[in-house]
PDB file of C-alpha atoms in Angstrom:
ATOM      1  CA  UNK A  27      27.273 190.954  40.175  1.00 79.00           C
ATOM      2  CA  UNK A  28      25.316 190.334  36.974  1.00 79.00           C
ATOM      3  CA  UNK A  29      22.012 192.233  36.984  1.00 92.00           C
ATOM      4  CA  UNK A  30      19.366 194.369  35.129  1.00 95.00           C
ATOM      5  CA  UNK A  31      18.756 197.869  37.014  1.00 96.00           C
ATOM      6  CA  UNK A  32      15.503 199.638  36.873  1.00 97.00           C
ATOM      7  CA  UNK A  33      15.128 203.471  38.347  1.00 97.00           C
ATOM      8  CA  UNK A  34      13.320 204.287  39.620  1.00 97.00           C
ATOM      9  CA  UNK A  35      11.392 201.166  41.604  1.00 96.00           C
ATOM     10  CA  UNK A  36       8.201 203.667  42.189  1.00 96.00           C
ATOM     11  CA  UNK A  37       6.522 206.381  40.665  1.00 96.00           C
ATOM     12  CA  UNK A  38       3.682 208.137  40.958  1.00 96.00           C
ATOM     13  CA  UNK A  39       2.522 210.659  38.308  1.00 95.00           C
ATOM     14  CA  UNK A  40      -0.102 212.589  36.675  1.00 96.00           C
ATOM     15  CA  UNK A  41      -1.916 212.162  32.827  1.00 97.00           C
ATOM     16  CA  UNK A  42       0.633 213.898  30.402  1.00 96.00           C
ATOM     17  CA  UNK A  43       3.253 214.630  32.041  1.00 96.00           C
ATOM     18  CA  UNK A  44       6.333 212.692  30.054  1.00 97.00           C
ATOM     19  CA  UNK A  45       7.986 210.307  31.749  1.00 97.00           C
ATOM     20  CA  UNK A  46      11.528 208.069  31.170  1.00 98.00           C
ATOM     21  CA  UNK A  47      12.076 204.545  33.393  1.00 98.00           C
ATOM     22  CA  UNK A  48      15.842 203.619  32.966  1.00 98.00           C
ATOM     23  CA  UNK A  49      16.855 200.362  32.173  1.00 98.00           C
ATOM     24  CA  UNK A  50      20.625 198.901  32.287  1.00 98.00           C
ATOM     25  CA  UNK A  51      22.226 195.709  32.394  1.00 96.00           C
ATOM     26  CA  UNK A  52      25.452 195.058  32.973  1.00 95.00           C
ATOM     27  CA  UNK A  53      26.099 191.229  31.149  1.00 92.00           C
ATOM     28  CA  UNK A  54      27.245 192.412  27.346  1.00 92.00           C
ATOM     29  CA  UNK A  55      23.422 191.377  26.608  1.00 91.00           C
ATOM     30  CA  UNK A  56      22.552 192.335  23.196  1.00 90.00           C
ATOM     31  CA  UNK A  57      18.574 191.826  23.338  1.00 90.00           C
ATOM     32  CA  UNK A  58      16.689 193.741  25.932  1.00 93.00           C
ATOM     33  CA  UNK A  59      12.941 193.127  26.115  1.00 93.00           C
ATOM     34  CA  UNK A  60      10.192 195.517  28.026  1.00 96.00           C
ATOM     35  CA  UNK A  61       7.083 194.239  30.147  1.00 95.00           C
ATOM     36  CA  UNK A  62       4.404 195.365  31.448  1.00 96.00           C
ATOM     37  CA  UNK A  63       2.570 192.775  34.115  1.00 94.00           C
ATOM     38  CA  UNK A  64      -0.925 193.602  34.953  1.00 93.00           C
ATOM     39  CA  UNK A  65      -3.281 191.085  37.149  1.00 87.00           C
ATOM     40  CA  UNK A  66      -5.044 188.368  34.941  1.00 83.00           C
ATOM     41  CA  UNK A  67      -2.650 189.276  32.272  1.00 86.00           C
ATOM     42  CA  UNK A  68       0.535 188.072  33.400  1.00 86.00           C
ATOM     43  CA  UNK A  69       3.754 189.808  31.338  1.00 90.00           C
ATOM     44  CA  UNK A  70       2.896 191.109  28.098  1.00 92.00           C
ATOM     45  CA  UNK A  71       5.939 192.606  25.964  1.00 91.00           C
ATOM     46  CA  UNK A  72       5.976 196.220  25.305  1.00 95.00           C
ATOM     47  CA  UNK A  73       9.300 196.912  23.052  1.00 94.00           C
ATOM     48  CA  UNK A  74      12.735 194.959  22.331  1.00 92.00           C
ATOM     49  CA  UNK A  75      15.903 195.182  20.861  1.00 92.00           C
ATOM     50  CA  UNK A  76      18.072 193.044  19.364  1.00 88.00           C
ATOM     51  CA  UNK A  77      21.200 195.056  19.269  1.00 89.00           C
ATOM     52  CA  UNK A  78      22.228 198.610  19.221  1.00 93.00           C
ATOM     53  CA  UNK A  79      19.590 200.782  16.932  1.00 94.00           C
ATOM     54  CA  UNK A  80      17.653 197.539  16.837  1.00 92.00           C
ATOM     55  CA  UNK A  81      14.168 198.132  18.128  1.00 94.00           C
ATOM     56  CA  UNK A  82      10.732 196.517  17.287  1.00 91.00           C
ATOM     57  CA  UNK A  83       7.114 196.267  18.533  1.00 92.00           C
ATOM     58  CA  UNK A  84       5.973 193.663  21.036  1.00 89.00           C
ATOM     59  CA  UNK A  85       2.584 193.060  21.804  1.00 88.00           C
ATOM     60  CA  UNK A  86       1.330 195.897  23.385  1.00 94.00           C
ATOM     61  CA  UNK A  87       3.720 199.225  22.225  1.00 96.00           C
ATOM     62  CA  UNK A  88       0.417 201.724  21.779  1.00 97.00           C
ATOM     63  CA  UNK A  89       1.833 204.623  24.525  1.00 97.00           C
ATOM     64  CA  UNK A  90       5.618 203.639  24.560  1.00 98.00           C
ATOM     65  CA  UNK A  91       8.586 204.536  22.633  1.00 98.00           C
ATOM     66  CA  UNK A  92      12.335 203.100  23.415  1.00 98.00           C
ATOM     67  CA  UNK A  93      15.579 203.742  22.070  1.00 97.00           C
ATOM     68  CA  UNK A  94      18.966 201.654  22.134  1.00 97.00           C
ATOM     69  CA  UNK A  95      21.517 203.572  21.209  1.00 97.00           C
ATOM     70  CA  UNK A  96      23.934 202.296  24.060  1.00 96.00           C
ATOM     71  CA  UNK A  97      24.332 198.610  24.833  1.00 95.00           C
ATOM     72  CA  UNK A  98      23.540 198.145  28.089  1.00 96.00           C
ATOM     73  CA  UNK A  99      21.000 200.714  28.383  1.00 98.00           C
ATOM     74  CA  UNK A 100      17.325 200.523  26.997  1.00 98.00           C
ATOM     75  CA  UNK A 101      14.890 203.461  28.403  1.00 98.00           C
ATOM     76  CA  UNK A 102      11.046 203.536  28.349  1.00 98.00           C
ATOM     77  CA  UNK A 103       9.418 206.444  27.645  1.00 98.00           C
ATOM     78  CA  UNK A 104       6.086 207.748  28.240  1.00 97.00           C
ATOM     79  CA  UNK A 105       5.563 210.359  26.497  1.00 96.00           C
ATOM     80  CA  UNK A 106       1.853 211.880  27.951  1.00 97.00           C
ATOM     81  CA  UNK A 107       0.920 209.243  30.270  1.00 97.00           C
ATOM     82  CA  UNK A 108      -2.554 207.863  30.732  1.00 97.00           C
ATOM     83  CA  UNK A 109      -3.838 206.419  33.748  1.00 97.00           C
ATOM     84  CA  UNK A 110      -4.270 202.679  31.977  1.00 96.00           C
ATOM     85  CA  UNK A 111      -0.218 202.599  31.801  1.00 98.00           C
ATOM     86  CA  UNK A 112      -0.672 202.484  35.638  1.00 98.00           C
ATOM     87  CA  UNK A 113       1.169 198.592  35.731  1.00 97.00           C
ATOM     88  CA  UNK A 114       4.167 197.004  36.953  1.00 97.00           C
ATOM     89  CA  UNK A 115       7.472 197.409  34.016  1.00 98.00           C
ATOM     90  CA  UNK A 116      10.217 195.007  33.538  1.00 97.00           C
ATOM     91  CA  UNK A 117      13.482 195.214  31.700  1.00 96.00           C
ATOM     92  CA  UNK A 118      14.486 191.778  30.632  1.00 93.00           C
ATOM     93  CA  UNK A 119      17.689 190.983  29.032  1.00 93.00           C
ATOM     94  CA  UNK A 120      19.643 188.050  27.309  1.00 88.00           C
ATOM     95  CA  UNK A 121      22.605 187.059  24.732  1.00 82.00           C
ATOM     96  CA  UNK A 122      20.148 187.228  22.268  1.00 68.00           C
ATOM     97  CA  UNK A 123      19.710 183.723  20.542  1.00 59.00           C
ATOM     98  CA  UNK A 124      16.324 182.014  20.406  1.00 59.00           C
ATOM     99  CA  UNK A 125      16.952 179.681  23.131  1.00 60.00           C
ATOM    100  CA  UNK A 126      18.829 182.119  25.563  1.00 72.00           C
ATOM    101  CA  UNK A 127      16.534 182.606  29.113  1.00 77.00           C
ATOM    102  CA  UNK A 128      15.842 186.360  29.681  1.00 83.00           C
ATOM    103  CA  UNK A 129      17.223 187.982  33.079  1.00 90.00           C
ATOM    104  CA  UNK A 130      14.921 190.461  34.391  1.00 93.00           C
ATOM    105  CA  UNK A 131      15.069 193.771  36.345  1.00 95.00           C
ATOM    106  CA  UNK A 132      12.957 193.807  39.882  1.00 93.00           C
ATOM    107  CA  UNK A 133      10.766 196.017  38.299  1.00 95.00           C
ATOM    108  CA  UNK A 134       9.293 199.753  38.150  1.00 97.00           C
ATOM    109  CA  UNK A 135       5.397 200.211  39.675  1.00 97.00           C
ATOM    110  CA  UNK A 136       3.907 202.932  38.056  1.00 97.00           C
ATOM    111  CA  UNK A 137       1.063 204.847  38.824  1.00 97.00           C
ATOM    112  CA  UNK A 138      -0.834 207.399  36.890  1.00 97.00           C
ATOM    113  CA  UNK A 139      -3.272 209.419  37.732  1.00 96.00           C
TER     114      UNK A 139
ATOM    115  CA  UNK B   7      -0.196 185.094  18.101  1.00 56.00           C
ATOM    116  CA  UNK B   8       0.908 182.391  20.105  1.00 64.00           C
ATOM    117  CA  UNK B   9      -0.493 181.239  23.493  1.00 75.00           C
ATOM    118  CA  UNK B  10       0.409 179.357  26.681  1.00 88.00           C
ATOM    119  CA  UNK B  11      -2.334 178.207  29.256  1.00 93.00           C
ATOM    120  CA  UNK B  12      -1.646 177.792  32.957  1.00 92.00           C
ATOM    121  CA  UNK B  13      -4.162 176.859  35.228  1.00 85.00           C
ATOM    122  CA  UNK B  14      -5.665 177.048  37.632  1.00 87.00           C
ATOM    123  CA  UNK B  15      -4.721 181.092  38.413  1.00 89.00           C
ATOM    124  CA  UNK B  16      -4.211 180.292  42.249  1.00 93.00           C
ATOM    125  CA  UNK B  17      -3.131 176.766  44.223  1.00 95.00           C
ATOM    126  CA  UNK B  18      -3.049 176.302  47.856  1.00 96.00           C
ATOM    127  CA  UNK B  19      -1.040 173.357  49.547  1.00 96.00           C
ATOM    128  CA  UNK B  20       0.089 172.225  52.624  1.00 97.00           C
ATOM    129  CA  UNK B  21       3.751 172.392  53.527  1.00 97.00           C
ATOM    130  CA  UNK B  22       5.569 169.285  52.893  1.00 97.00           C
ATOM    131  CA  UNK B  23       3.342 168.280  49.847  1.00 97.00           C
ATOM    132  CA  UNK B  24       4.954 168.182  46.361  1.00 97.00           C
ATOM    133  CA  UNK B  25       2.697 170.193  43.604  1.00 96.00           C
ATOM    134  CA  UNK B  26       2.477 169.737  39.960  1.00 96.00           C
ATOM    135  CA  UNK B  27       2.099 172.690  37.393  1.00 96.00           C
ATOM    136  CA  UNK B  28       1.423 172.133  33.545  1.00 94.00           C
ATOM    137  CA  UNK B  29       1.511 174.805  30.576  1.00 95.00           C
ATOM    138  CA  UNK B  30       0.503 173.805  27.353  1.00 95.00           C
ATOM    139  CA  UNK B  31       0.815 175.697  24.056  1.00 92.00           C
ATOM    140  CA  UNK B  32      -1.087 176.241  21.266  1.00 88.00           C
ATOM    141  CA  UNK B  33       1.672 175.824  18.764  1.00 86.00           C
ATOM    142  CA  UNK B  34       5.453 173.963  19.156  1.00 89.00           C
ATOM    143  CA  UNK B  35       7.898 175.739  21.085  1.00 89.00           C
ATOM    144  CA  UNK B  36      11.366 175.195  20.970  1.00 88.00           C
ATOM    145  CA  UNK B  37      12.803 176.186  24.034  1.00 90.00           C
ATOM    146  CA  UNK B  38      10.770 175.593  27.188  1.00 92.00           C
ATOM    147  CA  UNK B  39      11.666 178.161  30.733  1.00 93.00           C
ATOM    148  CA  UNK B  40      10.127 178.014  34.280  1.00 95.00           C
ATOM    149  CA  UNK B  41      10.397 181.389  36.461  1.00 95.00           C
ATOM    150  CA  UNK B  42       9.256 182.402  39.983  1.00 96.00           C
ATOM    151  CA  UNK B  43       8.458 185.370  41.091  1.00 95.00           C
ATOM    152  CA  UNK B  44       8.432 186.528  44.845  1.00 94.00           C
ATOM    153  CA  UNK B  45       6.545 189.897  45.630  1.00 86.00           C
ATOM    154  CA  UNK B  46       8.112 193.446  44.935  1.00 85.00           C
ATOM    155  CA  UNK B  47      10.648 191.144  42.985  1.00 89.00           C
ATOM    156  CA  UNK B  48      10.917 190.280  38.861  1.00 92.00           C
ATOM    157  CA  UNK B  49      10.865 186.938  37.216  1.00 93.00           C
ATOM    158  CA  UNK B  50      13.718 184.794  38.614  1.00 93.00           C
ATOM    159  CA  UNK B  51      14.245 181.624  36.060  1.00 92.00           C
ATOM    160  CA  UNK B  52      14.217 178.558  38.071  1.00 95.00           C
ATOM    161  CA  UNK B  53      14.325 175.679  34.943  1.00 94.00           C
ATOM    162  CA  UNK B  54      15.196 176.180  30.875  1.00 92.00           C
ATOM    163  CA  UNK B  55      14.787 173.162  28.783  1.00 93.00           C
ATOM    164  CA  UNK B  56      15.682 173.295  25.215  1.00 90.00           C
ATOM    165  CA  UNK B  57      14.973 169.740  24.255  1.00 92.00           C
ATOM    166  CA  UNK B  58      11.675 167.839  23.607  1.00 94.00           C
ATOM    167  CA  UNK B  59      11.474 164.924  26.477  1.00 95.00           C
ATOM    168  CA  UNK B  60      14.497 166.825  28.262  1.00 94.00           C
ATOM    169  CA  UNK B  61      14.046 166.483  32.320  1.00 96.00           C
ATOM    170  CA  UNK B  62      15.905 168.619  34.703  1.00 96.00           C
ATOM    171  CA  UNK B  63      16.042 168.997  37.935  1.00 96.00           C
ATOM    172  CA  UNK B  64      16.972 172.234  39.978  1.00 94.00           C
ATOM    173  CA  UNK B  65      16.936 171.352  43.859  1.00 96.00           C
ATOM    174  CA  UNK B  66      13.276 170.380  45.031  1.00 97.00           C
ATOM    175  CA  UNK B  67      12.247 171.480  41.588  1.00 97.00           C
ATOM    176  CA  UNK B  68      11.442 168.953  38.439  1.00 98.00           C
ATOM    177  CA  UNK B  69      10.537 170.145  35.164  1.00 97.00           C
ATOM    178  CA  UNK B  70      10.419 168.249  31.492  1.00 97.00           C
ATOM    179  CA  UNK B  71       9.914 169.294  28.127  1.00 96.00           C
ATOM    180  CA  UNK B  72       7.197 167.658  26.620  1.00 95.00           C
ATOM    181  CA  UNK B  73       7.626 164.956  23.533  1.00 95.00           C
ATOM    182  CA  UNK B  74       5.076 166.645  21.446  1.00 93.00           C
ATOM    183  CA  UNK B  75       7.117 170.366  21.829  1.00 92.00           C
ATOM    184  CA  UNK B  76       3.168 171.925  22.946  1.00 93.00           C
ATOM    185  CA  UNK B  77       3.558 171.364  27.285  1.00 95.00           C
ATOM    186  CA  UNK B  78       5.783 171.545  29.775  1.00 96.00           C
ATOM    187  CA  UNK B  79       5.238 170.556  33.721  1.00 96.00           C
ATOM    188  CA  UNK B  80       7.036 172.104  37.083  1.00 97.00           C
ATOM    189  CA  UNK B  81       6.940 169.536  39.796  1.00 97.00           C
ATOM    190  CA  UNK B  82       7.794 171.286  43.461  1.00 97.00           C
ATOM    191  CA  UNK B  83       8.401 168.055  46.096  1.00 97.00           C
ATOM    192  CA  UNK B  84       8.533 168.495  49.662  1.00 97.00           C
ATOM    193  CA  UNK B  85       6.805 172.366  49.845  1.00 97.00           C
ATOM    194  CA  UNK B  86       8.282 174.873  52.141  1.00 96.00           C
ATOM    195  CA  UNK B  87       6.844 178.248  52.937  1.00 95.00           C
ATOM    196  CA  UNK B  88       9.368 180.108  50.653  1.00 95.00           C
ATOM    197  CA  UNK B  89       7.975 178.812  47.521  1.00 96.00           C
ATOM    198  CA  UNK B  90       4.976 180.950  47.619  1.00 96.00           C
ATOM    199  CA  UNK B  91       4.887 183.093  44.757  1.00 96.00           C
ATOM    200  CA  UNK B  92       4.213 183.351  41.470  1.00 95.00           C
ATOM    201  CA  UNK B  93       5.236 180.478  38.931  1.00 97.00           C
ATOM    202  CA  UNK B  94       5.230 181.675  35.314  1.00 95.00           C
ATOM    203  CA  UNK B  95       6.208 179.051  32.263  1.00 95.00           C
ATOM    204  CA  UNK B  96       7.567 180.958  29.186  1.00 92.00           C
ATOM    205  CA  UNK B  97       8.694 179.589  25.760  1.00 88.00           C
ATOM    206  CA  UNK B  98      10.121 180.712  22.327  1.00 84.00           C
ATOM    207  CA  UNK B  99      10.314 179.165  18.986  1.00 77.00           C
ATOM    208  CA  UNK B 100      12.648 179.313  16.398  1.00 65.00           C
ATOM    209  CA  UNK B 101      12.445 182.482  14.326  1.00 64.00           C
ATOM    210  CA  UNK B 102      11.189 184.532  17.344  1.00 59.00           C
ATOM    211  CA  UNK B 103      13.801 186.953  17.608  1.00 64.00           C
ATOM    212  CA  UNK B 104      14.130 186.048  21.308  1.00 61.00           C
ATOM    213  CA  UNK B 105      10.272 187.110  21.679  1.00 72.00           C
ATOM    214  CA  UNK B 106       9.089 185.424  24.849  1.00 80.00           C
ATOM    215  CA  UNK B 107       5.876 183.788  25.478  1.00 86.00           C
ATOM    216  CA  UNK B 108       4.711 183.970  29.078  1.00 90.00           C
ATOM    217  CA  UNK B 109       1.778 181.955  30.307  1.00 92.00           C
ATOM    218  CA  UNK B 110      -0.255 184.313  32.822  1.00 92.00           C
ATOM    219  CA  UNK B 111       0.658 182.371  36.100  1.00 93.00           C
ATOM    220  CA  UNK B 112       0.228 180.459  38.901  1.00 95.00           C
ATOM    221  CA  UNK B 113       0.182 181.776  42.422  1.00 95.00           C
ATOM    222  CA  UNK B 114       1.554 179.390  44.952  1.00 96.00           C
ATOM    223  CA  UNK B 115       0.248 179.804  48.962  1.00 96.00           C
ATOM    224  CA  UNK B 116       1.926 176.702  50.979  1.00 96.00           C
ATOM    225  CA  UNK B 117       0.104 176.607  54.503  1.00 93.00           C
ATOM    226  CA  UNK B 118       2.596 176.081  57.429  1.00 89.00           C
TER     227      UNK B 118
END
């Protein structure tokens, strides 16, 4: 079955303590795109990557760092966590092209305190 | 940057009616998506329409591309409970890299 995994689903955590959300897909996708979704907001992107060692800002990166250096995996990291990362993350993926629809992951709640 | 407005944040129907959503854009898009998202899930994509005027159907589910590339509607006939949620339109333009525009969303409640 094609699909985007996220681990884990929940996670609750305290300021500074580093922290890694796993993302893998499983569809040969070469971009893979990371959300956050906060309420009022809707999905704002956080990182993506267009291929292997491919990475680039999205809108909000301040907090984040990601690395590709496998295909089908794209990790998040926190590296000291601050309580206004608490949010709901998605791992999207797609083929890559402009007019390709992103799949997404059922997402990762974290909470920070 | 770019921006897509969806409004209003919340709608409430009654089962059996059909609903209309709109998104408009401050600047052309070139490819046009619909996605629904149920709670504790992500995005599912419902519609993608990749050409201005393009209408296409998915089930109960309408949506078109608009002719000036800057809006895009979601028709739902026929409600049924299951299509609460959360109805996000999303679009990208050419030279985004694949960068995704959401629109902030539109939470569905259909009353039984």
């Amino acid at each position: 079955e094609a699909q985007v995994t996220q681990n884990p689903r929940y996670l609750i955590t305290v300021t500074g303590k580093k922290l890694t959300v796993t993302c893998s897909q499983n569809m040969n996708h070469e971009y893979m795109s990371w959300y956050r979704q906060d309420p009022g907001l809707g999905l704002r992107q956080i990182y993506y990557s267009m291929n292997v060692e491919v990475t680039d800002k999205g809108d909000v990166p301040e907090g984040y760092k990601v690395s590709r250096k496998e295909k089908r995996n794209f990790p998040l990291i926190l590296e000291s966590p601050s309580p206004n990362q608490t949010s709901l993350y998605f791992c999207a993926s797609s083929w890559g092209a402009d007019n390709q629809p992103q799949h997404f992951g059922d997402g990762t709640r974290l909470s920070i305190l | 940057g770019q921006q897509l407005n969806q409004s209003p944040q919340s709608m409430f129907i009654q089962e059996g009616e059909d609903v209309s959503m709109n998104c408009t854009s401050s600047s052309i898009f070139n490819t046009w998506l619909w996605y629904k998202q149920d709670p504790g899930e992500g995005p599912v994509l419902l519609i993608a329409l990749y050409k201005a005027g393009e209408l296409t159907s998915n089930g109960r589910l309408t949506a078109q591309f608009g002719i000036t590339r800057k809006d895009s509607f979601l028709n739902i006939s026929a409600s049924i409970p299951s299509d609460v949620g959360i109805y996000f339109c999303a679009g990208t333009f050419t030279g985004a890299n694949s960068k995704l525009t959401f629109g902030k969303g539109i939470t569905l409640s259909v009353r039984p």
